Amino acid sequence: MALLKMMFPLQRRVRLAQGLWLLSWLAVLSGAITFCLGLYLKTELLRRAEVMDNSEIHIVPNILMVVGLAAIGTNWFAGRICQDSLDPERFPRWKNFLLAWFALAVLLCSLLVSAMALSYALQGHLEESLKVGLRNGIRFYRDTDVPGRCFQKETIDRLQIEHRCCGNNNYRDWFEVQWISNRYLDFTHKEVKDRIRSNVDGRYLVDGVPFSCCNPGSPRPCLQYHLLDNNAHYNYEHQSEELNLYGRGCRQALVSYYMEMLNTIGPGVLSIMFIQVSVIASMRYLQTAVEGAMALENPEEESEGYLLEKGLKDSLVDLRAAVLGLLKIGPVGPDAEGGAADEEAATRWV
């Protein structure tokens, strides 16, 4: 028994073809939007590639870009099919193409669902990647004269200013690394020598932060150095005072930034997937209604359209047989009769 069966007089078939033609071009536009969303997300991830340890999260924008381009082509063909659907001489040439079209369209919808699922599933990987990448970025902050790292300082400073953050977890991360290059240290100065001697690794560690950690919204002039020394500043208590530094770590800031971006993209992707599903369902109704009309003595009479010729389970079995038949994968020898049945099922689908 056909699933979701509807009757289509000639006028209704014409309206269905016209509506599907408009919907297919809307889906082409949606495909372009999907590609642009993926490209935008990819660009934003590449901007911070220097503070990421791996690029696993890039699979999400890659999927969106591939799906967007494929959706443009797929739905362009859907528009062409709609134009030929009411022409008994031109529509049959699309008959063998439709099964592949349906398979590709369903695959695109599945990939959109996968992209949305991965965007949330990979949040932990994104956070870990930023944790390692930012830790290395802070460690190499001082290497402005080392090839391959000379722009690391600028990258970290711009990141902290743009996202209003400081350090990996917080500003205290800067206390654990030597972020001032040796070329700017006076090794004859007593304080410099004492600090280097007091460190087992011979590093110059200070309780200070780079200028990019300073919060311009603070009424007090920025305090960058001696942050743990209450006597170094007038009317200052580091344990109770609200420092004029950004309190949020850059890892938290970037994770929030990217997740907000994905949360914004998510509803758009869902809307695009809804349009694609509507195109698939409408195309199936149009295909079955037109083929049913062509089988009648008078093609202008009312014909039957449906989504599935049988129940869901039986239709899946027939679909599998049809795909195997198209790929020419069939049993040989004693099972030749089964192969003939698969070929017959394939003929019914296409």
mmCIF file of C-alpha atoms in Angstrom:
data_model
loop_
_atom_site.group_PDB
_atom_site.id
_atom_site.type_symbol
_atom_site.label_atom_id
_atom_site.label_comp_id
_atom_site.label_asym_id
_atom_site.label_seq_id
_atom_site.Cartn_x
_atom_site.Cartn_y
_atom_site.Cartn_z
ATOM 1 C CA MET A 1 0.000 0.000 0.000
ATOM 2 C CA ALA A 2 1.400 3.385 -1.013
ATOM 3 C CA LEU A 3 2.564 5.660 1.806
ATOM 4 C CA LEU A 4 1.146 9.232 1.957
ATOM 5 C CA LYS A 5 -0.813 8.832 -1.264
ATOM 6 C CA MET A 6 -2.426 11.852 -2.951
ATOM 7 C CA MET A 7 -4.408 12.331 -6.168
ATOM 8 C CA PHE A 8 -3.137 14.798 -8.765
ATOM 9 C CA PRO A 9 -5.373 16.121 -11.543
ATOM 10 C CA LEU A 10 -3.557 17.766 -14.452
ATOM 11 C CA GLN A 11 -3.933 21.287 -13.031
ATOM 12 C CA ARG A 12 -2.553 20.178 -9.696
ATOM 13 C CA ARG A 13 0.427 18.519 -11.377
ATOM 14 C CA VAL A 14 1.125 21.770 -13.204
ATOM 15 C CA ARG A 15 0.991 23.740 -9.946
ATOM 16 C CA LEU A 16 3.220 21.171 -8.258
ATOM 17 C CA ALA A 17 5.820 21.452 -11.030
ATOM 18 C CA GLN A 18 5.726 25.250 -10.899
ATOM 19 C CA GLY A 19 5.956 25.336 -7.123
ATOM 20 C CA LEU A 20 8.799 22.834 -7.113
ATOM 21 C CA TRP A 21 10.666 24.890 -9.730
ATOM 22 C CA LEU A 22 10.515 27.928 -7.435
ATOM 23 C CA LEU A 23 11.420 25.816 -4.408
ATOM 24 C CA SER A 24 14.410 24.295 -6.214
ATOM 25 C CA TRP A 25 15.818 27.755 -6.986
ATOM 26 C CA LEU A 26 15.269 28.715 -3.353
ATOM 27 C CA ALA A 27 17.253 25.595 -2.473
ATOM 28 C CA VAL A 28 20.014 26.710 -4.879
ATOM 29 C CA LEU A 29 20.162 29.997 -2.962
ATOM 30 C CA SER A 30 20.183 28.031 0.303
ATOM 31 C CA GLY A 31 23.114 25.986 -1.003
ATOM 32 C CA ALA A 32 25.017 29.199 -1.714
ATOM 33 C CA ILE A 33 24.226 30.427 1.802
ATOM 34 C CA THR A 34 25.435 27.105 3.263
ATOM 35 C CA PHE A 35 28.705 27.445 1.371
ATOM 36 C CA CYS A 36 29.130 31.024 2.606
ATOM 37 C CA LEU A 37 28.426 29.973 6.217
ATOM 38 C CA GLY A 38 31.040 27.246 5.958
ATOM 39 C CA LEU A 39 33.526 29.620 4.352
ATOM 40 C CA TYR A 40 32.974 32.234 7.077
ATOM 41 C CA LEU A 41 33.460 29.651 9.851
ATOM 42 C CA LYS A 42 36.550 28.288 8.101
ATOM 43 C CA THR A 43 38.025 31.789 7.828
ATOM 44 C CA GLU A 44 37.417 32.503 11.511
ATOM 45 C CA LEU A 45 39.086 29.226 12.505
ATOM 46 C CA LEU A 46 42.076 29.912 10.263
ATOM 47 C CA ARG A 47 42.477 33.346 11.851
ATOM 48 C CA ARG A 48 43.272 31.623 15.140
ATOM 49 C CA ALA A 49 45.175 28.673 13.681
ATOM 50 C CA GLU A 50 48.360 29.792 15.463
ATOM 51 C CA VAL A 51 46.744 29.251 18.862
ATOM 52 C CA MET A 52 45.191 25.878 17.988
ATOM 53 C CA ASP A 53 47.048 22.627 18.426
ATOM 54 C CA ASN A 54 45.033 20.699 15.795
ATOM 55 C CA SER A 55 42.421 21.307 13.125
ATOM 56 C CA GLU A 56 39.796 18.632 13.906
ATOM 57 C CA ILE A 57 37.064 21.255 14.224
ATOM 58 C CA HIS A 58 37.691 22.246 10.589
ATOM 59 C CA ILE A 59 35.649 19.230 9.493
ATOM 60 C CA VAL A 60 32.462 21.214 10.279
ATOM 61 C CA PRO A 61 33.073 24.117 7.844
ATOM 62 C CA ASN A 62 34.518 21.668 5.304
ATOM 63 C CA ILE A 63 31.266 19.669 5.329
ATOM 64 C CA LEU A 64 29.188 22.853 5.042
ATOM 65 C CA MET A 65 31.177 24.070 2.038
ATOM 66 C CA VAL A 66 30.987 20.706 0.245
ATOM 67 C CA VAL A 67 27.262 20.365 0.956
ATOM 68 C CA GLY A 68 26.646 23.936 -0.189
ATOM 69 C CA LEU A 69 28.343 23.401 -3.539
ATOM 70 C CA ALA A 70 26.657 20.015 -4.048
ATOM 71 C CA ALA A 71 23.248 21.492 -3.145
ATOM 72 C CA ILE A 72 23.660 24.200 -5.797
ATOM 73 C CA GLY A 73 24.239 21.571 -8.499
ATOM 74 C CA THR A 74 21.616 19.127 -7.224
ATOM 75 C CA ASN A 75 18.844 21.688 -7.020
ATOM 76 C CA TRP A 76 19.762 23.229 -10.363
ATOM 77 C CA PHE A 77 19.079 19.824 -11.899
ATOM 78 C CA ALA A 78 15.815 19.682 -9.918
ATOM 79 C CA GLY A 79 14.747 22.891 -11.658
ATOM 80 C CA ARG A 80 15.539 21.380 -15.044
ATOM 81 C CA ILE A 81 13.521 18.272 -14.202
ATOM 82 C CA CYS A 82 10.539 20.433 -13.249
ATOM 83 C CA GLN A 83 10.668 22.196 -16.609
ATOM 84 C CA ASP A 84 10.566 18.867 -18.458
ATOM 85 C CA SER A 85 8.126 17.087 -16.105
ATOM 86 C CA LEU A 86 4.977 17.922 -18.116
ATOM 87 C CA ASP A 87 6.519 17.124 -21.480
ATOM 88 C CA PRO A 88 5.944 13.406 -22.308
ATOM 89 C CA GLU A 89 8.863 13.455 -24.737
ATOM 90 C CA ARG A 90 11.444 15.134 -22.520
ATOM 91 C CA PHE A 91 10.653 13.767 -19.027
ATOM 92 C CA PRO A 92 11.587 10.094 -19.723
ATOM 93 C CA ARG A 93 15.243 11.069 -20.217
ATOM 94 C CA TRP A 94 15.416 11.969 -16.518
ATOM 95 C CA LYS A 95 13.946 8.649 -15.392
ATOM 96 C CA ASN A 96 17.239 6.830 -14.871
ATOM 97 C CA PHE A 97 18.778 9.913 -13.279
ATOM 98 C CA LEU A 98 16.164 10.368 -10.543
ATOM 99 C CA LEU A 99 17.286 7.545 -8.241
ATOM 100 C CA ALA A 100 20.813 8.944 -8.139
ATOM 101 C CA TRP A 101 19.342 12.409 -7.568
ATOM 102 C CA PHE A 102 17.281 11.218 -4.606
ATOM 103 C CA ALA A 103 20.267 9.384 -3.130
ATOM 104 C CA LEU A 104 22.476 12.482 -3.392
ATOM 105 C CA ALA A 105 19.785 14.776 -1.972
ATOM 106 C CA VAL A 106 19.264 12.485 1.049
ATOM 107 C CA LEU A 107 23.042 12.280 1.517
ATOM 108 C CA LEU A 108 23.247 16.089 1.605
ATOM 109 C CA CYS A 109 20.602 16.230 4.327
ATOM 110 C CA SER A 110 22.476 13.559 6.286
ATOM 111 C CA LEU A 111 25.705 15.545 5.998
ATOM 112 C CA LEU A 112 23.980 18.673 7.301
ATOM 113 C CA VAL A 113 22.768 16.718 10.335
ATOM 114 C CA SER A 114 26.292 15.326 10.798
ATOM 115 C CA ALA A 115 27.823 18.808 10.624
ATOM 116 C CA MET A 116 25.471 20.064 13.333
ATOM 117 C CA ALA A 117 26.141 17.034 15.540
ATOM 118 C CA LEU A 118 29.916 17.342 15.088
ATOM 119 C CA SER A 119 29.883 21.042 15.921
ATOM 120 C CA TYR A 120 28.747 20.151 19.445
ATOM 121 C CA ALA A 121 30.532 16.808 19.761
ATOM 122 C CA LEU A 122 33.890 18.426 18.978
ATOM 123 C CA GLN A 123 33.560 21.180 21.571
ATOM 124 C CA GLY A 124 35.832 19.253 23.951
ATOM 125 C CA HIS A 125 38.430 18.771 21.200
ATOM 126 C CA LEU A 126 38.262 22.487 20.374
ATOM 127 C CA GLU A 127 38.807 23.411 24.012
ATOM 128 C CA GLU A 128 41.769 21.038 24.346
ATOM 129 C CA SER A 129 43.255 22.297 21.081
ATOM 130 C CA LEU A 130 43.021 25.892 22.315
ATOM 131 C CA LYS A 131 44.458 24.943 25.694
ATOM 132 C CA VAL A 132 47.627 23.498 24.139
ATOM 133 C CA GLY A 133 47.858 26.116 21.395
ATOM 134 C CA LEU A 134 47.497 29.078 23.765
ATOM 135 C CA ARG A 135 49.993 27.584 26.183
ATOM 136 C CA ASN A 136 52.540 27.339 23.381
ATOM 137 C CA GLY A 137 51.630 30.808 22.117
ATOM 138 C CA ILE A 138 52.275 32.359 25.527
ATOM 139 C CA ARG A 139 55.537 30.438 25.851
ATOM 140 C CA PHE A 140 56.789 31.683 22.475
ATOM 141 C CA TYR A 141 55.516 35.241 23.008
ATOM 142 C CA ARG A 142 59.052 36.579 23.510
ATOM 143 C CA ASP A 143 60.521 34.944 20.374
ATOM 144 C CA THR A 144 60.110 37.979 18.123
ATOM 145 C CA ASP A 145 63.496 37.334 16.484
ATOM 146 C CA VAL A 146 63.031 33.580 15.931
ATOM 147 C CA PRO A 147 62.013 32.558 12.377
ATOM 148 C CA GLY A 148 58.511 31.097 12.341
ATOM 149 C CA ARG A 149 57.573 32.744 15.652
ATOM 150 C CA CYS A 150 58.285 36.393 14.959
ATOM 151 C CA PHE A 151 54.563 37.212 14.692
ATOM 152 C CA GLN A 152 53.539 35.237 17.779
ATOM 153 C CA LYS A 153 53.652 38.307 20.028
ATOM 154 C CA GLU A 154 51.440 40.306 17.690
ATOM 155 C CA THR A 155 49.009 37.372 17.393
ATOM 156 C CA ILE A 156 48.628 37.008 21.164
ATOM 157 C CA ASP A 157 48.362 40.770 21.752
ATOM 158 C CA ARG A 158 45.671 41.173 19.093
ATOM 159 C CA LEU A 159 43.825 38.136 20.432
ATOM 160 C CA GLN A 160 43.766 39.474 24.001
ATOM 161 C CA ILE A 161 42.660 42.941 22.906
ATOM 162 C CA GLU A 162 39.992 41.734 20.472
ATOM 163 C CA HIS A 163 38.450 39.142 22.794
ATOM 164 C CA ARG A 164 39.103 41.077 26.013
ATOM 165 C CA CYS A 165 40.912 38.206 27.674
ATOM 166 C CA CYS A 166 44.258 37.537 29.353
ATOM 167 C CA GLY A 167 46.364 34.377 29.434
ATOM 168 C CA ASN A 168 45.199 30.838 28.833
ATOM 169 C CA ASN A 169 43.067 30.340 31.953
ATOM 170 C CA ASN A 170 43.639 33.794 33.521
ATOM 171 C CA TYR A 171 46.284 36.496 33.894
ATOM 172 C CA ARG A 172 48.384 34.382 36.279
ATOM 173 C CA ASP A 173 49.484 32.204 33.349
ATOM 174 C CA TRP A 174 51.914 34.984 32.421
ATOM 175 C CA PHE A 175 53.659 34.606 35.802
ATOM 176 C CA GLU A 176 54.813 31.096 34.832
ATOM 177 C CA VAL A 177 56.652 31.958 31.612
ATOM 178 C CA GLN A 178 59.406 34.350 30.626
ATOM 179 C CA TRP A 179 57.530 36.545 28.206
ATOM 180 C CA ILE A 180 60.192 39.282 28.004
ATOM 181 C CA SER A 181 62.950 38.547 25.478
ATOM 182 C CA ASN A 182 66.550 38.381 26.709
ATOM 183 C CA ARG A 183 67.503 41.061 24.225
ATOM 184 C CA TYR A 184 65.523 43.563 26.315
ATOM 185 C CA LEU A 185 67.004 42.541 29.674
ATOM 186 C CA ASP A 186 69.961 44.281 31.320
ATOM 187 C CA PHE A 187 71.894 41.357 32.760
ATOM 188 C CA THR A 188 74.120 43.740 34.714
ATOM 189 C CA HIS A 189 71.138 44.933 36.729
ATOM 190 C CA LYS A 190 70.885 43.404 40.213
ATOM 191 C CA GLU A 191 67.137 42.689 40.077
ATOM 192 C CA VAL A 192 67.476 40.896 36.740
ATOM 193 C CA LYS A 193 70.381 38.782 37.994
ATOM 194 C CA ASP A 194 68.574 37.931 41.235
ATOM 195 C CA ARG A 195 65.419 36.821 39.441
ATOM 196 C CA ILE A 196 67.341 34.627 37.008
ATOM 197 C CA ARG A 197 69.416 33.054 39.826
ATOM 198 C CA SER A 198 66.285 32.367 41.865
ATOM 199 C CA ASN A 199 64.768 30.293 39.059
ATOM 200 C CA VAL A 200 66.010 26.724 38.590
ATOM 201 C CA ASP A 201 65.596 27.012 34.813
ATOM 202 C CA GLY A 202 67.384 30.342 34.651
ATOM 203 C CA ARG A 203 64.302 32.177 33.412
ATOM 204 C CA TYR A 204 63.326 35.758 34.125
ATOM 205 C CA LEU A 205 59.889 35.426 35.697
ATOM 206 C CA VAL A 206 57.882 38.416 36.873
ATOM 207 C CA ASP A 207 54.470 38.932 38.409
ATOM 208 C CA GLY A 208 53.444 41.016 35.422
ATOM 209 C CA VAL A 209 51.508 40.779 32.192
ATOM 210 C CA PRO A 210 51.753 42.260 28.656
ATOM 211 C CA PHE A 211 50.032 45.567 27.936
ATOM 212 C CA SER A 212 47.312 43.772 25.932
ATOM 213 C CA CYS A 213 45.875 42.391 29.183
ATOM 214 C CA CYS A 214 44.966 45.873 30.394
ATOM 215 C CA ASN A 215 41.281 46.677 30.507
ATOM 216 C CA PRO A 216 40.701 50.188 29.093
ATOM 217 C CA GLY A 217 37.388 50.316 30.919
ATOM 218 C CA SER A 218 39.124 50.416 34.290
ATOM 219 C CA PRO A 219 39.237 53.872 35.964
ATOM 220 C CA ARG A 220 42.700 53.167 37.365
ATOM 221 C CA PRO A 221 45.806 53.416 35.151
ATOM 222 C CA CYS A 222 46.959 49.977 34.078
ATOM 223 C CA LEU A 223 49.125 48.064 36.526
ATOM 224 C CA GLN A 224 51.245 45.595 34.567
ATOM 225 C CA TYR A 225 54.039 44.744 36.966
ATOM 226 C CA HIS A 226 54.414 43.746 40.638
ATOM 227 C CA LEU A 227 50.818 42.576 40.663
ATOM 228 C CA LEU A 228 51.386 40.444 43.760
ATOM 229 C CA ASP A 229 53.230 43.159 45.696
ATOM 230 C CA ASN A 230 50.795 45.277 47.703
ATOM 231 C CA ASN A 231 53.556 47.727 48.642
ATOM 232 C CA ALA A 232 54.494 48.438 45.034
ATOM 233 C CA HIS A 233 51.326 50.443 44.384
ATOM 234 C CA TYR A 234 49.424 53.012 46.394
ATOM 235 C CA ASN A 235 46.114 51.918 47.865
ATOM 236 C CA TYR A 236 46.396 48.451 46.374
ATOM 237 C CA GLU A 237 45.409 45.003 47.618
ATOM 238 C CA HIS A 238 45.813 42.294 44.983
ATOM 239 C CA GLN A 239 43.700 39.712 46.834
ATOM 240 C CA SER A 240 40.650 41.899 47.198
ATOM 241 C CA GLU A 241 41.121 44.589 44.572
ATOM 242 C CA GLU A 242 39.393 44.212 41.248
ATOM 243 C CA LEU A 243 42.413 44.338 38.977
ATOM 244 C CA ASN A 244 42.334 46.556 35.920
ATOM 245 C CA LEU A 245 43.127 43.514 33.783
ATOM 246 C CA TYR A 246 40.835 41.289 31.776
ATOM 247 C CA GLY A 247 39.662 38.596 34.150
ATOM 248 C CA ARG A 248 38.626 36.014 31.572
ATOM 249 C CA GLY A 249 41.122 33.577 30.055
ATOM 250 C CA CYS A 250 41.476 33.476 26.273
ATOM 251 C CA ARG A 251 40.611 29.787 26.071
ATOM 252 C CA GLN A 252 37.192 30.419 27.601
ATOM 253 C CA ALA A 253 36.743 33.511 25.450
ATOM 254 C CA LEU A 254 37.522 31.677 22.189
ATOM 255 C CA VAL A 255 35.415 28.624 23.042
ATOM 256 C CA SER A 256 32.469 30.915 23.835
ATOM 257 C CA TYR A 257 33.077 32.871 20.631
ATOM 258 C CA TYR A 258 33.091 29.798 18.390
ATOM 259 C CA MET A 259 30.174 28.105 20.133
ATOM 260 C CA GLU A 260 28.078 31.271 19.832
ATOM 261 C CA MET A 261 28.948 31.324 16.147
ATOM 262 C CA LEU A 262 27.909 27.684 15.747
ATOM 263 C CA ASN A 263 24.700 28.314 17.699
ATOM 264 C CA THR A 264 23.934 31.150 15.292
ATOM 265 C CA ILE A 265 24.705 29.041 12.228
ATOM 266 C CA GLY A 266 22.701 26.064 13.557
ATOM 267 C CA PRO A 267 19.169 27.453 13.004
ATOM 268 C CA GLY A 268 20.207 28.570 9.514
ATOM 269 C CA VAL A 269 21.419 25.075 8.680
ATOM 270 C CA LEU A 270 18.170 23.584 10.028
ATOM 271 C CA SER A 271 16.137 25.941 7.826
ATOM 272 C CA ILE A 272 18.222 24.986 4.800
ATOM 273 C CA MET A 273 17.756 21.294 5.579
ATOM 274 C CA PHE A 274 13.974 21.822 5.828
ATOM 275 C CA ILE A 275 13.988 23.414 2.363
ATOM 276 C CA GLN A 276 16.019 20.490 0.972
ATOM 277 C CA VAL A 277 13.657 17.931 2.511
ATOM 278 C CA SER A 278 10.707 19.826 0.985
ATOM 279 C CA VAL A 279 12.379 19.638 -2.425
ATOM 280 C CA ILE A 280 12.918 15.878 -2.030
ATOM 281 C CA ALA A 281 9.305 15.217 -0.997
ATOM 282 C CA SER A 282 7.879 17.438 -3.750
ATOM 283 C CA MET A 283 10.119 15.856 -6.370
ATOM 284 C CA ARG A 284 8.973 12.378 -5.321
ATOM 285 C CA TYR A 285 5.305 13.390 -5.593
ATOM 286 C CA LEU A 286 5.945 14.959 -8.986
ATOM 287 C CA GLN A 287 7.830 11.913 -10.249
ATOM 288 C CA THR A 288 5.170 9.389 -9.212
ATOM 289 C CA ALA A 289 2.263 11.585 -10.357
ATOM 290 C CA VAL A 290 3.781 12.222 -13.792
ATOM 291 C CA GLU A 291 4.792 8.581 -14.301
ATOM 292 C CA GLY A 292 1.290 7.525 -13.248
ATOM 293 C CA ALA A 293 -0.263 9.948 -15.751
ATOM 294 C CA MET A 294 2.006 8.738 -18.562
ATOM 295 C CA ALA A 295 0.810 5.166 -17.888
ATOM 296 C CA LEU A 296 -2.827 6.189 -18.436
ATOM 297 C CA GLU A 297 -4.562 6.146 -21.800
ATOM 298 C CA ASN A 298 -5.311 9.831 -21.348
ATOM 299 C CA PRO A 299 -2.298 11.581 -19.720
ATOM 300 C CA GLU A 300 -4.490 14.519 -18.754
ATOM 301 C CA GLU A 301 -6.574 12.422 -16.372
ATOM 302 C CA GLU A 302 -6.096 12.333 -12.607
ATOM 303 C CA SER A 303 -3.095 10.296 -11.446
ATOM 304 C CA GLU A 304 -1.824 9.021 -8.142
ATOM 305 C CA GLY A 305 1.255 10.445 -6.403
ATOM 306 C CA TYR A 306 2.954 9.070 -3.307
ATOM 307 C CA LEU A 307 6.198 9.178 -1.341
ATOM 308 C CA LEU A 308 6.681 5.421 -1.024
ATOM 309 C CA GLU A 309 5.052 2.767 -3.161
ATOM 310 C CA LYS A 310 4.958 0.311 -0.230
ATOM 311 C CA GLY A 311 5.485 0.483 3.503
ATOM 312 C CA LEU A 312 8.736 1.870 4.882
ATOM 313 C CA LYS A 313 10.393 -1.500 5.512
ATOM 314 C CA ASP A 314 9.516 -2.956 2.104
ATOM 315 C CA SER A 315 10.547 0.277 0.386
ATOM 316 C CA LEU A 316 13.978 0.153 2.032
ATOM 317 C CA VAL A 317 14.444 -3.410 0.789
ATOM 318 C CA ASP A 318 13.473 -2.369 -2.733
ATOM 319 C CA LEU A 319 15.751 0.654 -2.547
ATOM 320 C CA ARG A 320 18.702 -1.510 -1.584
ATOM 321 C CA ALA A 321 17.934 -3.843 -4.469
ATOM 322 C CA ALA A 322 17.653 -0.899 -6.831
ATOM 323 C CA VAL A 323 21.025 0.484 -5.768
ATOM 324 C CA LEU A 324 22.666 -2.911 -6.185
ATOM 325 C CA GLY A 325 21.072 -3.213 -9.588
ATOM 326 C CA LEU A 326 22.386 0.171 -10.684
ATOM 327 C CA LEU A 327 25.850 -0.706 -9.455
ATOM 328 C CA LYS A 328 25.545 -4.077 -11.230
ATOM 329 C CA ILE A 329 26.301 -5.917 -8.008
ATOM 330 C CA GLY A 330 24.322 -9.097 -8.058
ATOM 331 C CA PRO A 331 24.653 -12.778 -7.218
ATOM 332 C CA VAL A 332 25.770 -15.278 -9.822
ATOM 333 C CA GLY A 333 25.150 -18.977 -10.251
ATOM 334 C CA PRO A 334 22.386 -20.462 -8.132
ATOM 335 C CA ASP A 335 21.156 -17.036 -6.986
ATOM 336 C CA ALA A 336 20.593 -15.700 -10.485
ATOM 337 C CA GLU A 337 16.834 -15.687 -9.845
ATOM 338 C CA GLY A 338 17.394 -13.344 -6.900
ATOM 339 C CA GLY A 339 19.451 -11.104 -9.169
ATOM 340 C CA ALA A 340 16.548 -10.916 -11.611
ATOM 341 C CA ALA A 341 14.287 -9.894 -8.736
ATOM 342 C CA ASP A 342 16.742 -7.137 -7.801
ATOM 343 C CA GLU A 343 16.749 -5.929 -11.383
ATOM 344 C CA GLU A 344 12.959 -5.858 -11.427
ATOM 345 C CA ALA A 345 12.949 -3.831 -8.168
ATOM 346 C CA ALA A 346 15.448 -1.425 -9.666
ATOM 347 C CA THR A 347 13.180 -0.928 -12.659
ATOM 348 C CA ARG A 348 10.253 -0.067 -10.376
ATOM 349 C CA TRP A 349 12.317 2.604 -8.576
ATOM 350 C CA VAL A 350 13.758 4.287 -11.639
#
